[in-house]
CSV table of C-alpha atoms in Angstrom, one decimal:
chain,number,residue,atom,x,y,z
X,1,MET,CA,106.6,130.6,150.6
X,2,SER,CA,106.5,130.8,146.8
X,3,PRO,CA,103.2,130.5,144.9
X,4,PRO,CA,102.5,127.1,143.5
X,5,ASP,CA,103.3,126.7,139.8
X,6,ALA,CA,100.4,125.5,137.7
X,7,ALA,CA,102.3,122.5,136.6
X,8,ALA,CA,103.4,121.5,140.1
X,9,GLY,CA,99.8,122.0,141.2
X,10,ARG,CA,98.7,119.0,139.2
X,11,TYR,CA,100.5,116.8,141.7
X,12,ARG,CA,97.7,116.4,144.3
X,13,SER,CA,100.1,115.1,146.9
X,14,LEU,CA,102.3,118.2,146.7
X,15,ARG,CA,99.3,120.4,146.8
X,16,ALA,CA,98.1,118.6,149.9
X,17,CYS,CA,101.6,119.1,151.5
X,18,ARG,CA,101.4,122.8,150.7
X,19,ALA,CA,98.0,123.0,152.4
X,20,VAL,CA,99.2,121.2,155.5
X,21,ALA,CA,102.3,123.3,155.8
X,22,ALA,CA,100.4,126.6,155.2
X,23,ILE,CA,97.7,125.7,157.9
X,24,LEU,CA,100.5,124.7,160.3
X,25,LEU,CA,102.1,128.2,159.8
X,26,VAL,CA,98.8,129.9,160.5
X,27,CYS,CA,98.3,127.7,163.7
X,28,PHE,CA,101.8,128.6,164.8
X,29,HIS,CA,101.3,132.4,164.4
X,30,LEU,CA,97.7,132.3,165.7
X,31,SER,CA,98.6,130.4,168.9
X,32,ASP,CA,101.5,132.8,169.5
X,33,ASN,CA,99.2,135.8,169.0
X,34,LEU,CA,96.4,134.5,171.2
X,35,ALA,CA,99.0,133.9,174.0
X,36,LYS,CA,99.7,137.6,174.2
X,37,ASP,CA,98.5,139.2,177.5
X,38,LYS,CA,96.1,141.6,175.7
X,39,PHE,CA,94.2,138.6,174.3
X,40,PHE,CA,94.1,135.2,176.2
X,41,GLY,CA,97.5,135.1,177.9
X,42,HIS,CA,98.5,131.9,179.6
X,43,ASP,CA,95.2,130.3,178.6
X,44,ALA,CA,96.7,129.8,175.1
X,45,ASP,CA,100.0,128.4,176.3
X,46,VAL,CA,98.9,124.8,175.5
X,47,LEU,CA,98.3,125.8,171.8
X,48,VAL,CA,101.7,127.4,171.7
X,49,ARG,CA,103.3,124.2,172.8
X,50,ILE,CA,101.3,122.1,170.4
X,51,PHE,CA,102.1,124.2,167.3
X,52,ALA,CA,105.6,125.2,168.3
X,53,LEU,CA,107.2,123.3,165.4
X,54,GLY,CA,104.9,124.9,162.8
X,55,GLY,CA,107.3,127.8,162.1
X,56,GLN,CA,110.6,125.9,161.5
X,57,ALA,CA,108.9,122.9,159.8
X,58,ARG,CA,107.0,125.1,157.4
X,59,VAL,CA,110.1,127.1,156.4
X,60,ALA,CA,112.1,124.0,155.8
X,61,PHE,CA,109.5,122.2,153.8
X,62,PHE,CA,108.6,125.1,151.5
X,63,PHE,CA,112.3,125.9,150.8
X,64,VAL,CA,113.0,122.3,149.9
X,65,LEU,CA,109.8,122.1,147.8
X,66,SER,CA,110.7,125.4,146.0
X,67,GLY,CA,114.2,124.1,145.2
X,68,PHE,CA,112.7,120.9,143.9
X,69,ILE,CA,110.0,122.4,141.7
X,70,ILE,CA,112.2,125.2,140.2
X,71,THR,CA,115.1,123.0,139.5
X,72,LEU,CA,113.0,120.2,137.9
X,73,ILE,CA,111.1,122.6,135.7
X,74,HIS,CA,114.1,124.6,134.6
X,75,ARG,CA,117.0,122.2,134.8
X,76,GLN,CA,117.0,121.8,131.0
X,77,ASP,CA,117.3,125.6,130.7
X,78,PHE,CA,120.7,125.7,132.4
X,79,GLY,CA,123.3,127.0,130.1
X,80,VAL,CA,120.7,128.3,127.6
X,81,PRO,CA,120.9,132.1,127.9
X,82,GLY,CA,117.9,132.5,125.6
X,83,ARG,CA,115.7,131.0,128.3
X,84,LEU,CA,116.7,133.6,130.9
X,85,LEU,CA,114.1,136.3,130.1
X,86,PRO,CA,111.1,133.9,130.0
X,87,TYR,CA,112.3,132.4,133.3
X,88,LEU,CA,112.6,135.8,135.0
X,89,CYS,CA,109.2,136.9,133.7
X,90,ARG,CA,107.6,133.8,134.9
X,91,ARG,CA,109.1,134.1,138.4
X,92,ALA,CA,108.3,137.8,138.7
X,93,THR,CA,104.7,137.2,137.6
X,94,ARG,CA,104.2,134.4,140.1
X,95,ILE,CA,105.7,136.4,143.0
X,96,TYR,CA,105.1,140.1,142.7
X,97,PRO,CA,101.5,140.9,141.6
X,98,THR,CA,99.9,139.2,144.6
X,99,TYR,CA,102.5,140.3,147.0
X,100,VAL,CA,102.4,144.0,145.9
X,101,LEU,CA,98.6,144.0,146.1
X,102,VAL,CA,98.5,142.6,149.6
X,103,PHE,CA,101.4,144.9,150.6
X,104,ALA,CA,99.5,147.9,149.4
X,105,CYS,CA,96.3,147.0,151.1
X,106,VAL,CA,98.0,146.3,154.5
X,107,TYR,CA,100.1,149.5,154.1
X,108,LEU,CA,97.1,151.7,153.4
X,109,GLY,CA,95.1,150.1,156.1
X,110,SER,CA,97.9,150.7,158.6
X,111,LEU,CA,98.1,154.3,157.6
X,112,ALA,CA,94.5,154.7,158.5
X,113,ALA,CA,95.1,153.3,162.0
X,114,PRO,CA,97.2,155.6,164.3
X,115,SER,CA,98.2,152.7,166.5
X,116,LEU,CA,99.7,150.9,163.5
X,117,ARG,CA,101.2,153.9,161.6
X,118,GLU,CA,104.4,153.9,163.7
X,119,GLY,CA,105.5,150.5,162.4
X,120,LEU,CA,105.4,151.5,158.8
X,121,PRO,CA,108.6,152.2,156.8
X,122,THR,CA,109.2,156.0,156.4
X,123,GLY,CA,112.1,156.0,154.0
X,124,LEU,CA,111.6,155.7,150.3
X,125,GLY,CA,114.5,153.3,150.0
X,126,VAL,CA,113.2,150.9,152.6
X,127,LEU,CA,109.7,151.0,151.0
X,128,VAL,CA,111.2,150.2,147.5
X,129,LYS,CA,113.4,147.4,148.8
X,130,SER,CA,110.4,146.0,150.7
X,131,LEU,CA,108.3,146.0,147.5
X,132,LEU,CA,111.1,144.4,145.5
X,133,LEU,CA,111.7,141.8,148.2
X,134,LEU,CA,115.4,142.8,148.5
X,135,PRO,CA,117.2,141.7,151.6
X,136,GLN,CA,117.2,144.2,154.5
X,137,ASP,CA,118.8,144.2,158.0
X,138,PRO,CA,116.4,142.7,160.5
X,139,ALA,CA,118.1,144.7,163.3
X,140,VAL,CA,117.1,147.9,161.5
X,141,VAL,CA,113.9,147.1,159.5
X,142,GLY,CA,110.8,145.6,160.8
X,143,GLY,CA,112.4,143.0,163.2
X,144,THR,CA,112.4,140.4,160.3
X,145,GLY,CA,113.9,142.6,157.6
X,146,ALA,CA,110.5,142.7,156.0
X,147,PRO,CA,108.2,145.5,157.2
X,148,VAL,CA,104.4,145.6,156.6
X,149,ILE,CA,104.2,141.9,155.5
X,150,TYR,CA,106.4,140.6,158.3
X,151,VAL,CA,106.4,137.0,157.0
X,152,ALA,CA,107.8,138.1,153.6
X,153,TRP,CA,111.4,137.7,155.0
X,154,SER,CA,111.3,134.1,153.6
X,155,LEU,CA,110.4,135.5,150.1
X,156,GLN,CA,113.7,137.4,150.2
X,157,TYR,CA,115.5,134.0,150.3
X,158,GLU,CA,113.3,132.8,147.5
X,159,MET,CA,114.4,135.7,145.4
X,160,VAL,CA,118.1,134.9,146.1
X,161,PHE,CA,117.5,131.3,145.0
X,162,TYR,CA,115.7,132.4,141.8
X,163,GLY,CA,118.7,134.7,141.1
X,164,VAL,CA,121.2,131.8,141.5
X,165,VAL,CA,119.1,129.7,139.1
X,166,GLY,CA,119.0,132.6,136.7
X,167,LEU,CA,122.8,132.7,136.8
X,168,GLY,CA,122.8,129.0,135.9
X,169,ILE,CA,120.6,129.6,132.9
X,170,LEU,CA,122.9,132.4,131.8
X,171,HIS,CA,126.0,130.1,132.2
X,172,ARG,CA,126.6,127.0,134.2
X,173,ARG,CA,129.9,128.3,135.5
X,174,LEU,CA,128.2,131.3,137.0
X,175,PHE,CA,125.9,129.0,138.9
X,176,VAL,CA,128.9,126.9,140.2
X,177,GLY,CA,130.6,130.1,141.2
X,178,ALA,CA,127.6,131.5,143.1
X,179,VAL,CA,127.3,128.2,145.0
X,180,ALA,CA,131.0,128.1,145.8
X,181,MET,CA,130.9,131.7,147.1
X,182,TYR,CA,127.9,130.8,149.3
X,183,MET,CA,129.6,127.7,150.7
X,184,ALA,CA,132.8,129.7,151.4
X,185,ASN,CA,130.8,132.5,153.2
X,186,LEU,CA,128.8,129.9,155.2
X,187,ALA,CA,132.0,128.2,156.3
X,188,TRP,CA,133.5,131.5,157.3
X,189,GLN,CA,130.4,132.4,159.3
X,190,LEU,CA,130.3,129.1,161.1
X,191,HIS,CA,133.9,129.5,162.1
X,192,GLY,CA,133.4,132.8,163.8
X,193,GLY,CA,133.1,135.2,160.9
X,194,SER,CA,131.2,138.5,161.1
X,195,GLU,CA,127.6,138.2,162.0
X,196,SER,CA,126.7,141.6,160.5
X,197,PHE,CA,124.3,142.2,157.6
X,198,PRO,CA,124.5,141.4,154.7
X,199,GLY,CA,127.1,138.7,155.2
X,200,SER,CA,124.9,136.9,157.7
X,201,PHE,CA,121.9,136.9,155.3
X,202,PHE,CA,123.9,135.3,152.5
X,203,ALA,CA,125.4,132.8,154.8
X,204,ASN,CA,122.1,131.6,156.3
X,205,ASP,CA,122.0,127.8,156.4
X,206,LEU,CA,118.3,128.0,155.2
X,207,LEU,CA,119.7,128.5,151.7
X,208,LEU,CA,121.0,125.0,151.9
X,209,LEU,CA,117.4,123.8,151.9
X,210,PHE,CA,117.0,125.0,148.3
X,211,GLY,CA,120.1,123.0,147.5
X,212,ILE,CA,118.5,119.9,149.1
X,213,GLY,CA,115.4,120.5,147.0
X,214,ALA,CA,117.5,120.8,143.8
X,215,ALA,CA,119.3,117.5,144.6
X,216,THR,CA,115.8,116.0,145.2
X,217,ALA,CA,114.8,117.1,141.7
X,218,TRP,CA,117.9,115.4,140.3
X,219,VAL,CA,117.0,112.1,142.1
X,220,VAL,CA,113.5,112.2,140.8
X,221,ALA,CA,114.6,112.8,137.2
X,222,GLN,CA,116.9,109.8,137.2
X,223,ASP,CA,116.0,106.3,135.9
X,224,TRP,CA,115.3,105.0,139.3
X,225,ARG,CA,112.1,103.8,141.0
X,226,MET,CA,111.4,103.5,144.7
X,227,PRO,CA,110.2,100.0,145.5
X,228,ARG,CA,107.3,101.0,147.9
X,229,PRO,CA,106.8,104.7,147.8
X,230,VAL,CA,103.6,104.9,149.9
X,231,PRO,CA,105.1,103.3,153.0
X,232,VAL,CA,108.3,105.4,152.6
X,233,ALA,CA,106.1,108.5,152.4
X,234,ILE,CA,104.4,107.6,155.6
X,235,VAL,CA,107.7,106.9,157.3
X,236,ALA,CA,109.1,110.2,156.0
X,237,GLY,CA,106.1,112.2,157.3
X,238,VAL,CA,106.4,110.5,160.7
X,239,LEU,CA,110.1,111.2,160.8
X,240,PHE,CA,109.6,114.8,159.7
X,241,PHE,CA,107.2,115.7,162.5
X,242,GLY,CA,108.9,113.3,165.0
X,243,PHE,CA,112.2,115.1,164.4
X,244,GLY,CA,110.5,118.4,164.9
X,245,ALA,CA,108.9,117.3,168.2
X,246,VAL,CA,112.3,116.1,169.5
X,247,ALA,CA,114.0,119.4,168.5
X,248,GLU,CA,111.3,121.4,170.3
X,249,ALA,CA,111.5,119.1,173.4
X,250,LEU,CA,115.3,119.8,173.5
X,251,ASP,CA,114.5,123.5,173.5
X,252,GLY,CA,117.5,124.7,171.7
X,253,GLY,CA,119.7,121.8,172.5
X,254,LEU,CA,120.3,121.1,168.8
X,255,PRO,CA,122.1,123.6,166.7
X,256,LEU,CA,119.8,125.4,164.4
X,257,PRO,CA,121.7,124.4,161.2
X,258,LEU,CA,121.3,120.8,162.3
X,259,VAL,CA,117.6,121.3,162.8
X,260,HIS,CA,117.2,122.8,159.4
X,261,LEU,CA,119.2,120.0,157.8
X,262,GLY,CA,117.1,117.3,159.5
X,263,TYR,CA,113.9,118.9,158.4
X,264,GLY,CA,115.3,119.3,154.9
X,265,LEU,CA,116.4,115.7,154.5
X,266,PHE,CA,113.1,114.2,155.7
X,267,ALA,CA,111.2,116.7,153.5
X,268,ALA,CA,113.2,115.6,150.5
X,269,MET,CA,112.5,111.9,151.3
X,270,LEU,CA,108.8,112.7,151.6
X,271,ILE,CA,108.7,114.6,148.3
X,272,VAL,CA,110.5,111.8,146.3
X,273,ALA,CA,108.2,109.2,147.8
X,274,LEU,CA,105.0,111.2,147.1
X,275,VAL,CA,105.9,112.0,143.5
X,276,GLN,CA,106.7,108.4,142.7
X,277,ALA,CA,103.6,107.1,144.4
X,278,GLU,CA,101.4,109.5,142.5
X,279,GLN,CA,103.1,108.7,139.2
X,280,ARG,CA,102.0,105.1,139.8
X,281,GLU,CA,98.5,105.7,141.2
X,282,PRO,CA,97.4,109.2,140.2
X,283,GLY,CA,94.0,108.9,141.8
X,284,ARG,CA,95.3,108.0,145.3
X,285,PHE,CA,95.7,111.6,146.5
X,286,GLY,CA,92.5,113.2,145.4
X,287,ASN,CA,91.1,115.5,148.1
X,288,ARG,CA,89.2,118.6,147.2
X,289,PHE,CA,89.8,120.6,150.3
X,290,ALA,CA,93.6,119.9,150.2
X,291,ALA,CA,93.7,120.9,146.6
X,292,VAL,CA,91.8,124.2,147.1
X,293,VAL,CA,93.8,125.2,150.1
X,294,GLY,CA,97.1,124.1,148.5
X,295,ASP,CA,96.3,126.4,145.5
X,296,ALA,CA,95.5,129.3,147.9
X,297,SER,CA,98.6,128.7,150.1
X,298,TYR,CA,100.5,131.7,148.8
X,299,ALA,CA,97.5,133.9,149.5
X,300,LEU,CA,97.1,132.4,152.9
X,301,PHE,CA,100.8,133.0,153.6
X,302,LEU,CA,100.5,136.7,152.8
X,303,ILE,CA,97.1,137.6,154.3
X,304,HIS,CA,96.9,135.5,157.5
X,305,PHE,CA,99.2,137.7,159.6
X,306,PRO,CA,97.2,140.9,159.4
X,307,LEU,CA,94.0,139.0,159.5
X,308,LEU,CA,94.6,137.1,162.7
X,309,ALA,CA,95.7,140.3,164.4
X,310,LEU,CA,92.3,141.9,163.5
X,311,LEU,CA,90.3,138.8,164.3
X,312,SER,CA,92.0,138.3,167.7
X,313,LYS,CA,90.9,141.8,168.7
X,314,ALA,CA,87.4,141.1,167.5
X,315,ALA,CA,87.3,137.9,169.5
X,316,VAL,CA,88.2,139.7,172.7
X,317,ALA,CA,85.8,142.6,171.9
X,318,ALA,CA,83.0,140.0,171.5
X,319,GLY,CA,83.5,138.9,175.1
X,320,LEU,CA,85.2,135.6,174.6
X,321,HIS,CA,87.5,134.8,177.5
X,322,GLY,CA,89.1,131.9,179.4
X,323,VAL,CA,90.2,128.5,177.9
X,324,GLY,CA,86.8,128.0,176.2
X,325,GLY,CA,86.8,131.3,174.6
X,326,MET,CA,90.3,130.9,173.5
X,327,LEU,CA,89.5,127.6,171.8
X,328,VAL,CA,86.5,129.0,170.1
X,329,SER,CA,88.5,131.9,168.9
X,330,PHE,CA,91.3,129.7,167.6
X,331,VAL,CA,88.9,127.6,165.5
X,332,LEU,CA,86.9,130.6,164.1
X,333,ILE,CA,90.0,132.6,163.3
X,334,LEU,CA,91.7,129.7,161.6
X,335,ALA,CA,88.6,128.9,159.5
X,336,SER,CA,88.2,132.6,158.6
X,337,CYS,CA,91.8,132.9,157.5
X,338,ILE,CA,91.5,129.8,155.3
X,339,ALA,CA,88.2,130.9,153.8
X,340,ALA,CA,89.5,134.4,153.2
X,341,SER,CA,92.6,133.1,151.4
X,342,VAL,CA,90.6,130.7,149.2
X,343,ALA,CA,88.2,133.6,148.3
X,344,PHE,CA,91.2,135.9,147.6
X,345,HIS,CA,92.8,133.3,145.4
X,346,GLN,CA,89.6,132.4,143.4
X,347,TRP,CA,88.3,135.9,142.9
X,348,ILE,CA,91.5,138.1,142.9
X,349,GLU,CA,94.8,136.2,142.6
X,350,ARG,CA,93.9,133.7,139.9
X,351,PRO,CA,92.2,136.2,137.6
X,352,LEU,CA,95.1,138.6,138.1
X,353,LEU,CA,97.7,136.0,137.2
X,354,LYS,CA,95.7,134.8,134.3
X,355,GLY,CA,95.5,138.3,132.9
X,356,LEU,CA,99.2,138.8,133.3
X,357,ALA,CA,100.3,135.4,131.9
X,358,PRO,CA,101.8,135.4,128.4
X,359,ARG,CA,99.7,133.9,125.6
X,360,ALA,CA,100.6,130.3,125.0
X,361,ALA,CA,101.2,130.9,121.3
X,362,SER,CA,103.4,133.9,121.8
X,363,LYS,CA,106.5,132.1,122.9
X,364,PRO,CA,107.6,128.5,123.5
X,365,LYS,CA,106.8,127.1,126.9
X,366,ALA,CA,109.5,126.0,129.3
X,367,PRO,CA,109.1,122.3,130.1
X,368,ASP,CA,106.9,121.9,133.2
X,369,MET,CA,107.3,119.4,136.0
X,370,VAL,CA,104.4,117.2,134.9
X,371,SER,CA,105.7,116.7,131.4
X,372,VAL,CA,109.2,116.1,132.7
X,373,LEU,CA,108.1,113.4,135.2
X,374,ALA,CA,105.5,111.9,132.9
X,375,THR,CA,108.1,111.1,130.2
X,376,PRO,CA,108.6,107.4,130.4
X,377,ARG,CA,112.0,105.9,131.1
X,378,PRO,CA,113.5,103.6,128.5
X,379,HIS,CA,112.6,100.4,130.3
X,380,GLU,CA,109.1,101.7,130.9
X,381,ALA,CA,108.6,102.5,127.2
X,382,ALA,CA,109.9,99.0,126.3
X,383,GLY,CA,107.5,97.4,128.8
X,384,ALA,CA,104.6,99.3,127.4
X,385,ALA,CA,105.5,98.2,123.9
X,386,ARG,CA,105.6,94.6,125.0
X,387,ARG,CA,102.2,94.9,126.6
């Protein structure tokens, strides 16, 4: 999960989607954690089944959303090498400060606990790669390729996408070449190529989701209007979760690339419909809770995993047991994770990013998503003039 851009955050519908997806991710990991034998075991199996789609659905949605936002904001920078450095600085500022701070806190906290110390990276190279979010072999490092902050494996794919966009800003042909190399590698992997790292990482079909998001940005930027976006958004949301429920019910019966593709297409449909609906009725999607949690979604993504591990132990130590105790623990831990992430965002992350942000007058700003989408199409401007 990438942090929400300030411009993108003004779209309340997308902030709400980020909030829902982030909460689903916490529910997915929390239910799985509570189902461990050392906590509530089989008493939590029902929650595992309910939130089983939270993992795959969250990854697919955020990858599509990230591809959409980054492409829409920076599409006019493609082929303009002078915009490369501001782009890289903006991306680095959005990703690294919060991540490095959380990484350092979890790392130092784990050093202080003998039972957790064994899982920490020992080699300097692994530690540096982890801090820089460079791809690492999951079979060797941390089980996910991201030690300490285990969910940060998805940020490694984000960084690859940012790099490809950077190539496009440097020169359009470099972007086309990178995409062509990826597609060739993917085709080779799908037809029995080597499954070893790093080839398997750069052939992961999850990267296609960024492409779906980029194509979604192109659709939104065109002179086209969806006739009834609100009903389409409702249908897209139902199809998104319905598809996930079917995929889980089939229990591996669908190939994983097909699952990702299905999630990606329905997520794209949902994003287009929501953006167009909000352009027409900006006040429709006002919800304070969704806005606050959506803004804090990156913090929630980073801190929830270590938090739920600690709070699950606290729940058992407090004497909670059985189905009732499990449900109480689930609600309290979920609420605590959300509250902690909001507090972290308000008091630490936001002031940190504000202090690191370049002064508005020091350099020209890249066009943001709101200004791009708010620009009236020719027929709209003509209609406004007639009125």
